[in-house]
XYZ file of N, CA, C and O in Angstrom:
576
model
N 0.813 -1.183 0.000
C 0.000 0.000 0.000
C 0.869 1.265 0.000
O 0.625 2.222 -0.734
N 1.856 1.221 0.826
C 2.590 2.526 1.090
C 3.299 2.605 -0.126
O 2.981 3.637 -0.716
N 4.389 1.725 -0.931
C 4.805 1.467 -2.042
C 3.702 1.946 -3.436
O 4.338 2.271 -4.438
N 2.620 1.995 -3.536
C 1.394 2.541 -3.982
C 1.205 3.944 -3.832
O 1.301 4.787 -4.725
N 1.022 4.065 -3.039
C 0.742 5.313 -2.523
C 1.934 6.284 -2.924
O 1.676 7.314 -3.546
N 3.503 5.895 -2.499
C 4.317 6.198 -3.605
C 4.396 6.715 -4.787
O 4.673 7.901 -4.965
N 4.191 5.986 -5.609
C 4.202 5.675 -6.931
C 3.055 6.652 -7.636
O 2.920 7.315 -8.665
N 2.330 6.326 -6.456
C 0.725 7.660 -7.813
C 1.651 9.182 -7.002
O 2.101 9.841 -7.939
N 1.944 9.714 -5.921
C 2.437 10.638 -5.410
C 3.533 11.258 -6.821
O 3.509 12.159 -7.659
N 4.401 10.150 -6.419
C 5.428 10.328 -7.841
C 4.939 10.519 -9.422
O 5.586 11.136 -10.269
N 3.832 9.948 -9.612
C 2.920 10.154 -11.259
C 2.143 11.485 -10.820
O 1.817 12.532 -11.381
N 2.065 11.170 -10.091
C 1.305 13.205 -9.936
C 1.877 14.006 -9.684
O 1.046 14.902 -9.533
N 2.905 14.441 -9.485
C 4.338 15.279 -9.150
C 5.062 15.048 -10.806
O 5.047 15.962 -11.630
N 5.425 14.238 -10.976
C 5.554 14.235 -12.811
C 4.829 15.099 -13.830
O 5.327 15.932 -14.586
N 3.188 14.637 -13.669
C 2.731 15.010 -14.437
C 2.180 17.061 -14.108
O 1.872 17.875 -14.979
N 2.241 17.252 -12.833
C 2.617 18.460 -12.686
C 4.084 19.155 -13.018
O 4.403 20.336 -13.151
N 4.767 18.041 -13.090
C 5.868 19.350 -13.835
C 5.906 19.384 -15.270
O 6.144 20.400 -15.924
N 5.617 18.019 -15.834
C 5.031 18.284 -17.808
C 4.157 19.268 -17.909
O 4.368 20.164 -18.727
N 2.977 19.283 -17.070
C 2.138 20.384 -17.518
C 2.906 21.992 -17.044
O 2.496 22.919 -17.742
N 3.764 22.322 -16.149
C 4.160 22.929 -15.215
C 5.083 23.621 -16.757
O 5.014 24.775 -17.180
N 5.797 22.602 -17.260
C 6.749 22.786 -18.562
C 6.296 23.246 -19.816
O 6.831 24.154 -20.452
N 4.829 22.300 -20.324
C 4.236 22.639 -21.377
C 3.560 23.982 -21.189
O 3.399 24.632 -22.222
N 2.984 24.701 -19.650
C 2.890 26.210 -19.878
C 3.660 26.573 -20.062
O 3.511 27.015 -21.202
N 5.282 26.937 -19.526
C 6.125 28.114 -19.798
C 6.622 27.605 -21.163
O 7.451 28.423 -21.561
N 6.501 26.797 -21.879
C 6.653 26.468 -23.220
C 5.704 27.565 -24.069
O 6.124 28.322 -24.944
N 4.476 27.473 -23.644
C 3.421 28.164 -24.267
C 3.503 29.368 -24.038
O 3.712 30.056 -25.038
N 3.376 30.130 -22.652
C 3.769 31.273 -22.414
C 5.289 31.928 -23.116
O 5.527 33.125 -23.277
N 6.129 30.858 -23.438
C 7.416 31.758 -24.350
C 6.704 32.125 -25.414
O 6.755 33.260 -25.887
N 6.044 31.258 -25.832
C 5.353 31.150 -27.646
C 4.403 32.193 -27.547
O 4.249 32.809 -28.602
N 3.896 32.473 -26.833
C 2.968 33.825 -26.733
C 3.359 35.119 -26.559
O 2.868 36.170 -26.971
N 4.557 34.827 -25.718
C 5.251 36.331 -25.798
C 6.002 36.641 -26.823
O 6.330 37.824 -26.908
N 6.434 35.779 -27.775
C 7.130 35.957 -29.116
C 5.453 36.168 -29.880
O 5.121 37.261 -30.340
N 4.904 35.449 -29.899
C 4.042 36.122 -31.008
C 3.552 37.590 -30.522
O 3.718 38.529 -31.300
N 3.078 37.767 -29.520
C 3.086 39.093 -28.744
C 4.296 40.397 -29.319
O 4.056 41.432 -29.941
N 5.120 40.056 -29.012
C 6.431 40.509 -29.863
C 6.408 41.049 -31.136
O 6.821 42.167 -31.443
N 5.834 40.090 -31.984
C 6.046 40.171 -33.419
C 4.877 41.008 -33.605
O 5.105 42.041 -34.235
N 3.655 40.825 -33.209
C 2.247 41.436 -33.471
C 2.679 43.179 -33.534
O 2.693 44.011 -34.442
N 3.047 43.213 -31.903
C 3.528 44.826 -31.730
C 4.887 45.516 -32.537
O 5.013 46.719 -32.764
N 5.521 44.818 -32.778
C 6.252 45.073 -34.311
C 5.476 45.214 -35.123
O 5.277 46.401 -35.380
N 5.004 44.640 -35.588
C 4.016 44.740 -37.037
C 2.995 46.463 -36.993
O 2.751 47.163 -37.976
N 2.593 46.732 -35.567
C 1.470 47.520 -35.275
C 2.242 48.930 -35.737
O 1.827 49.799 -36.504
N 3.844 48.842 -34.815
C 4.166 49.690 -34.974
C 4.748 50.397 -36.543
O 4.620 51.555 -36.939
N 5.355 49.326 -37.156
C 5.256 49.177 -38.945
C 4.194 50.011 -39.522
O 4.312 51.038 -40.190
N 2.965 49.290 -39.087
C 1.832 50.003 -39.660
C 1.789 50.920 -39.204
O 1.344 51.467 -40.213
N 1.878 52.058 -38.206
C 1.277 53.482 -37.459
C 2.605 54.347 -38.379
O 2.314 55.433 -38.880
N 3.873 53.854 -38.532
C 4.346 54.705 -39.543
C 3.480 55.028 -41.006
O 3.242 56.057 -41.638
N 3.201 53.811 -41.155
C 2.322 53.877 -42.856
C 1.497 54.563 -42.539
O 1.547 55.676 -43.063
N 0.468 54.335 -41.672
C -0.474 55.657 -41.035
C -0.121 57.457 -41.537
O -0.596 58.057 -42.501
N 0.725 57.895 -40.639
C 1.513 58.889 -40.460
C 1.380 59.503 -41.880
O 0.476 60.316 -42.074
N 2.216 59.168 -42.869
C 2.212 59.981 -44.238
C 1.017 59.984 -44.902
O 0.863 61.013 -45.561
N -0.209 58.921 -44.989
C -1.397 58.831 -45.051
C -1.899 59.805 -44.495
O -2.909 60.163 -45.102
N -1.637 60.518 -43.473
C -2.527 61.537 -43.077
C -1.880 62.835 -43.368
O -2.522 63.822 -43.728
N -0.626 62.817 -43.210
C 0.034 63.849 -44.827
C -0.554 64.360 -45.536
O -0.976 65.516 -45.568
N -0.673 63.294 -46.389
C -0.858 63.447 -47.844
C -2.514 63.113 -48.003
O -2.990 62.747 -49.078
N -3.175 63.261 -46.992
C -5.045 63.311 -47.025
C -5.307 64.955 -46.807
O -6.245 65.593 -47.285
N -4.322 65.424 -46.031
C -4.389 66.988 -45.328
C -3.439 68.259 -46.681
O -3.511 69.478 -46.832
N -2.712 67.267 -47.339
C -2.301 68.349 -48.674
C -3.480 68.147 -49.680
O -3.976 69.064 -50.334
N -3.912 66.697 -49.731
C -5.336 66.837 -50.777
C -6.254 67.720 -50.671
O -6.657 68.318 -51.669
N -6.760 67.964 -49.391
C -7.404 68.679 -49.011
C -7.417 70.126 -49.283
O -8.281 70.791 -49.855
N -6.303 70.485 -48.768
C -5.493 71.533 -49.243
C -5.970 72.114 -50.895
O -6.708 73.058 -51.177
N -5.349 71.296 -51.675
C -5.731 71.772 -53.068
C -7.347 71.408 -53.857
O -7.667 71.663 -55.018
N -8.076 70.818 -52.912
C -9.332 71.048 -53.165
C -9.877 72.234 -52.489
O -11.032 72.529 -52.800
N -9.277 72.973 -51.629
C -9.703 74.126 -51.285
C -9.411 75.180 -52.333
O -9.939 76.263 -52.588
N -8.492 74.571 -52.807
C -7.688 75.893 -54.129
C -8.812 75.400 -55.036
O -9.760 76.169 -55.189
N -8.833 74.299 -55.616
C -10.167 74.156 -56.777
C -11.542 74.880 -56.346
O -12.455 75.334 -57.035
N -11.309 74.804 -54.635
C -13.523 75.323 -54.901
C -13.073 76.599 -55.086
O -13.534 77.126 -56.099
N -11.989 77.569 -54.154
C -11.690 78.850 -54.542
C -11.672 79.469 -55.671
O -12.301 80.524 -55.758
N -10.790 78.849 -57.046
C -10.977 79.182 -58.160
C -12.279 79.181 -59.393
O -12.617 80.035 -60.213
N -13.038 77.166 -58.933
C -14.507 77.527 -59.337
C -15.509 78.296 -58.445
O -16.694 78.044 -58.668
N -15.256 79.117 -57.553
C -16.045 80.056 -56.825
C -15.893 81.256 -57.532
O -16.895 81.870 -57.900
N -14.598 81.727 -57.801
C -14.325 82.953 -58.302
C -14.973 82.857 -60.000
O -15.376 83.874 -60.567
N -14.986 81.909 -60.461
C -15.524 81.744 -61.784
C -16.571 81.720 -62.191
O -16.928 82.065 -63.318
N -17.568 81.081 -60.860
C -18.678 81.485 -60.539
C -19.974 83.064 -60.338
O -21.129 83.318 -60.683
N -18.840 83.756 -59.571
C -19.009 85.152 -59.248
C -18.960 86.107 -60.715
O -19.713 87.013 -61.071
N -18.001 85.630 -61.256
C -18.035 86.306 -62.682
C -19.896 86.454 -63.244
O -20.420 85.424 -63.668
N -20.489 87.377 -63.205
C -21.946 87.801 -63.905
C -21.916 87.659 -64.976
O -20.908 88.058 -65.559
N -22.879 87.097 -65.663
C -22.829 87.893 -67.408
C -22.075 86.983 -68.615
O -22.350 86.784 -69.798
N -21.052 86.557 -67.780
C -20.106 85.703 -68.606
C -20.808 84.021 -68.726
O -21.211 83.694 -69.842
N -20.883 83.421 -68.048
C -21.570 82.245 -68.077
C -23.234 82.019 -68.117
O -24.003 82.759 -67.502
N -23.673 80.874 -68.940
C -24.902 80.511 -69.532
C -25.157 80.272 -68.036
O -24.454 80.532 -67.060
N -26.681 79.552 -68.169
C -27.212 78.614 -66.990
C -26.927 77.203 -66.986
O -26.938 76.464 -66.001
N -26.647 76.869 -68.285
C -26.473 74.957 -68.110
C -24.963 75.707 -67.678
O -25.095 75.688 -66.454
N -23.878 76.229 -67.877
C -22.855 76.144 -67.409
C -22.842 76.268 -65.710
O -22.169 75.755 -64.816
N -23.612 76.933 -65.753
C -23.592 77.824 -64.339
C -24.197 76.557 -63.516
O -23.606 76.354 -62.456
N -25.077 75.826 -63.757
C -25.628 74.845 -63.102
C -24.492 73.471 -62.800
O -24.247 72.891 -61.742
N -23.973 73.260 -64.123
C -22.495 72.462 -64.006
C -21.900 73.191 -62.969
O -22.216 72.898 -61.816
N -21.210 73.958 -63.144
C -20.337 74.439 -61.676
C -21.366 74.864 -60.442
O -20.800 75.015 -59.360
N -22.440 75.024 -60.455
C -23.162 74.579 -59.380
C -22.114 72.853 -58.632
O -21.189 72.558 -57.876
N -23.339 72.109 -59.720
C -22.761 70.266 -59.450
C -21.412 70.394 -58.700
O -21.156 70.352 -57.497
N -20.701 70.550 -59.696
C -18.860 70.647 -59.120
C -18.802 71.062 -57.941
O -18.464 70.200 -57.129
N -19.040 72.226 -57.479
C -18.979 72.934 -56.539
C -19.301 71.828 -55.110
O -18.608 71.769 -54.095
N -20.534 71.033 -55.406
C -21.169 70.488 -54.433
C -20.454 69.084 -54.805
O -20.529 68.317 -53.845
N -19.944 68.659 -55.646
C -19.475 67.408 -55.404
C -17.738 67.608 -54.643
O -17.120 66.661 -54.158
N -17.291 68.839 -54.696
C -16.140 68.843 -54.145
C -16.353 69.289 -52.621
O -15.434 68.949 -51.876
N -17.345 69.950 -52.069
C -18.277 69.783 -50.682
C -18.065 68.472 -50.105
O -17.486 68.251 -49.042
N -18.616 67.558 -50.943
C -18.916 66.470 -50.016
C -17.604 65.971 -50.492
O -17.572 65.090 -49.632
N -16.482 65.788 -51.145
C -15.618 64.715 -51.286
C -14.581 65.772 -50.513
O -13.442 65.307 -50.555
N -14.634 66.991 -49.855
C -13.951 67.292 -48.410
C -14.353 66.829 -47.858
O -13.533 66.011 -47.440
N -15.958 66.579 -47.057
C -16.408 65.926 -45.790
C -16.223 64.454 -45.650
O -16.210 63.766 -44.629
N -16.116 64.201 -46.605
C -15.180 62.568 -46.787
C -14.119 62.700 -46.638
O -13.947 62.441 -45.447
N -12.837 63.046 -47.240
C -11.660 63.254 -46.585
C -11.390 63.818 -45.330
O -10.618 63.426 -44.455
N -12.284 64.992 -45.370
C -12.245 65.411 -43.227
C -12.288 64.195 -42.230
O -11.581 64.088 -41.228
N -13.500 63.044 -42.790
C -13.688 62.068 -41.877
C -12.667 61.058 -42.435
O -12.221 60.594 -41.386
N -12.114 60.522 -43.288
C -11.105 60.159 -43.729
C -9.476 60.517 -42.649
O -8.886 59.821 -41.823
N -9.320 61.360 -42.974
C -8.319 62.268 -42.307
C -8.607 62.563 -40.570
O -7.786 63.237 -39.946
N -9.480 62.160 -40.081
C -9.688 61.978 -38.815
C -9.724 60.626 -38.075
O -9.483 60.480 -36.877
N -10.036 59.720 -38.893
C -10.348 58.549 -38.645
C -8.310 57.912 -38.799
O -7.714 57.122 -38.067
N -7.882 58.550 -39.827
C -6.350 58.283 -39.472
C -5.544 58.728 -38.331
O -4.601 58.120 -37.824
N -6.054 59.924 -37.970
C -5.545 60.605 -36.801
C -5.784 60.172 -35.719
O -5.025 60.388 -34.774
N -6.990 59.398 -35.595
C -7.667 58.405 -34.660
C -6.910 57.237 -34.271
O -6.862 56.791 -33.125
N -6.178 56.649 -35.530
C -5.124 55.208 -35.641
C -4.188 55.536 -35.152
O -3.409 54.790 -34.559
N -4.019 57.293 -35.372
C -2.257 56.750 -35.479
C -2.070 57.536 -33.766
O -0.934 57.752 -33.346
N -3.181 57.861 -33.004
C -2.677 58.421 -31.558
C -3.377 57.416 -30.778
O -3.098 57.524 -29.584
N -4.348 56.290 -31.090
C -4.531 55.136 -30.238
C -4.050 54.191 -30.838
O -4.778 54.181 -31.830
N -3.342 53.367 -30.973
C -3.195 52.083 -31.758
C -3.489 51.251 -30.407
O -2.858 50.194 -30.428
N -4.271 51.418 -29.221
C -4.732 50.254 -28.957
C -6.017 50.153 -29.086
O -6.635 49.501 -28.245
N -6.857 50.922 -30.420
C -8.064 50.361 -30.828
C -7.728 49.135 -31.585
O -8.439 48.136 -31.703
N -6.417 49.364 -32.141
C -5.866 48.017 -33.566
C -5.261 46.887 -32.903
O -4.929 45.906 -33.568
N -5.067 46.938 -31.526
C -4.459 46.021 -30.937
C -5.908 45.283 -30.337
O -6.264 44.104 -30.318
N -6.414 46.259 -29.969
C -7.857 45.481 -29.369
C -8.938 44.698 -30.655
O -9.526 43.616 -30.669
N -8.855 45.701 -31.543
C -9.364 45.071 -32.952
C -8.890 43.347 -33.291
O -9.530 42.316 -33.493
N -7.651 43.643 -33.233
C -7.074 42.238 -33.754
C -6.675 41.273 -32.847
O -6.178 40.246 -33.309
N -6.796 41.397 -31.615
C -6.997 40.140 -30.220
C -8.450 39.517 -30.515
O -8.885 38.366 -30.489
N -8.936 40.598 -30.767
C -10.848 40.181 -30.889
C -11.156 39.547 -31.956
O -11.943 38.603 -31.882
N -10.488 40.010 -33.412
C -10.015 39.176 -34.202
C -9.743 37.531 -34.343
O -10.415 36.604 -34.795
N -8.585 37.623 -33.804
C -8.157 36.271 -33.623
C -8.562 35.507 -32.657
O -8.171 34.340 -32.632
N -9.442 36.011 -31.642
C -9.500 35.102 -30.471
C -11.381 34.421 -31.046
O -11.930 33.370 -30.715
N -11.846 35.431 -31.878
C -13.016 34.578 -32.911
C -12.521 33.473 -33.721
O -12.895 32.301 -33.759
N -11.499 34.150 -34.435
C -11.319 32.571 -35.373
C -10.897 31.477 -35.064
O -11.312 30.446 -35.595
N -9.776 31.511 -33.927
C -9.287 30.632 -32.573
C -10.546 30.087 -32.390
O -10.797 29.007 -32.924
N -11.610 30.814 -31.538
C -12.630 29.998 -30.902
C -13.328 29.070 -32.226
O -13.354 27.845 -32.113
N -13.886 29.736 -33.476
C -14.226 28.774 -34.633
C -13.530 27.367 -34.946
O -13.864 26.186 -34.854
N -12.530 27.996 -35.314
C -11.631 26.831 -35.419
C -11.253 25.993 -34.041
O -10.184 25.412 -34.226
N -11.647 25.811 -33.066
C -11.737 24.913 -32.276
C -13.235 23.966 -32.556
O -13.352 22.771 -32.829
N -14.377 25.131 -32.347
C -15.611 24.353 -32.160
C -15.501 23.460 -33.640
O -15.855 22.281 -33.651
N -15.221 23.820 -34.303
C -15.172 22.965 -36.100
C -14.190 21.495 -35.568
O -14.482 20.310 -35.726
N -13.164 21.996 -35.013
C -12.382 20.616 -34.633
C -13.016 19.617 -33.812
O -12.837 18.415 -34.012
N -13.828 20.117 -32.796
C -15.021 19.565 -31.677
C -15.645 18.938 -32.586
O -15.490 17.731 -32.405
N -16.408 19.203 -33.665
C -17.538 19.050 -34.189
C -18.766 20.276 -33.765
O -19.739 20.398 -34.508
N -18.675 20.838 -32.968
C -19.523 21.918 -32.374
C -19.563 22.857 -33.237
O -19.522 23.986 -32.748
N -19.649 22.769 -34.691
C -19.822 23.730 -35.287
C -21.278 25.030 -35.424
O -22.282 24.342 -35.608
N -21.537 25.980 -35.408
C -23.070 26.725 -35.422
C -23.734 26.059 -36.394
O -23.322 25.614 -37.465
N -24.929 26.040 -35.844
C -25.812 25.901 -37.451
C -25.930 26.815 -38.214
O -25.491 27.723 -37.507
N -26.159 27.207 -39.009
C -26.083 28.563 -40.360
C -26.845 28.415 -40.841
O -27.113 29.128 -41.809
């Protein structure tokens, strides 16, 4: 009995240090992918950066276009009505394709001074397809 009693003591003290091993195995492997992820994030928030550059000089020279079809506008006398109605259009399609780049150009400015919306984005990410791809391995797949 005591010789028994032994022996499972010793198989359970074993098998707590395999499992004891196979975490800090896992926990290395997580902090390297951890690692690499926030490399990558930071990669991307540079690409960010000139993206919002070069959304804020666009901008820029669509202000020079409505300025100049404004002033062309103001001209009396010189332009028909179908013309005048065309640069009406123009006028208002370069309106709204600023308020698109404004929100454009904010929504980058948004990325590039939190990047832990993109870090939270892509944990949430992966920890869905993780969970899928388990229940599919289960067989527990959703019905659809």
């Amino acid at each position: 009995m005591a010789k028994t009693l032994k022996d499972l003591v010793l198989a359970l003290l074993n098998a707590t240090l395999i499992l004891v091993a196979l975490c800090l195995f896992l926990g290395l492997k997580l902090s390297q992918s951890i690692e690499s992820i926030r490399d990558g994030f930071a990669e991307n928030l540079q690409l960010v950066t000139p993206l919002r550059d070069q959304a804020q000089s666009i901008r820029g020279e669509l202000a020079a276009v409505r300025s100049d079809l404004a002033a062309i506008r103001a001209q009396d006398g010189t332009l028909d009505s179908v013309v005048r109605q065309k640069l009406n259009a123009t006028l208002q399609r370069l309106n709204d394709l600023e308020t698109k780049l404004e929100t454009t150009q904010s929504q980058l400015a948004g990325l590039a001074e939190k990047p832990e919306e993109l870090i939270d984005h892509a944990i949430t990410t992966s920890a869905d397809v993780v969970t899928d791809r388990i229940l599919v391995i289960r067989g527990c797949e959703p019905a659809t």
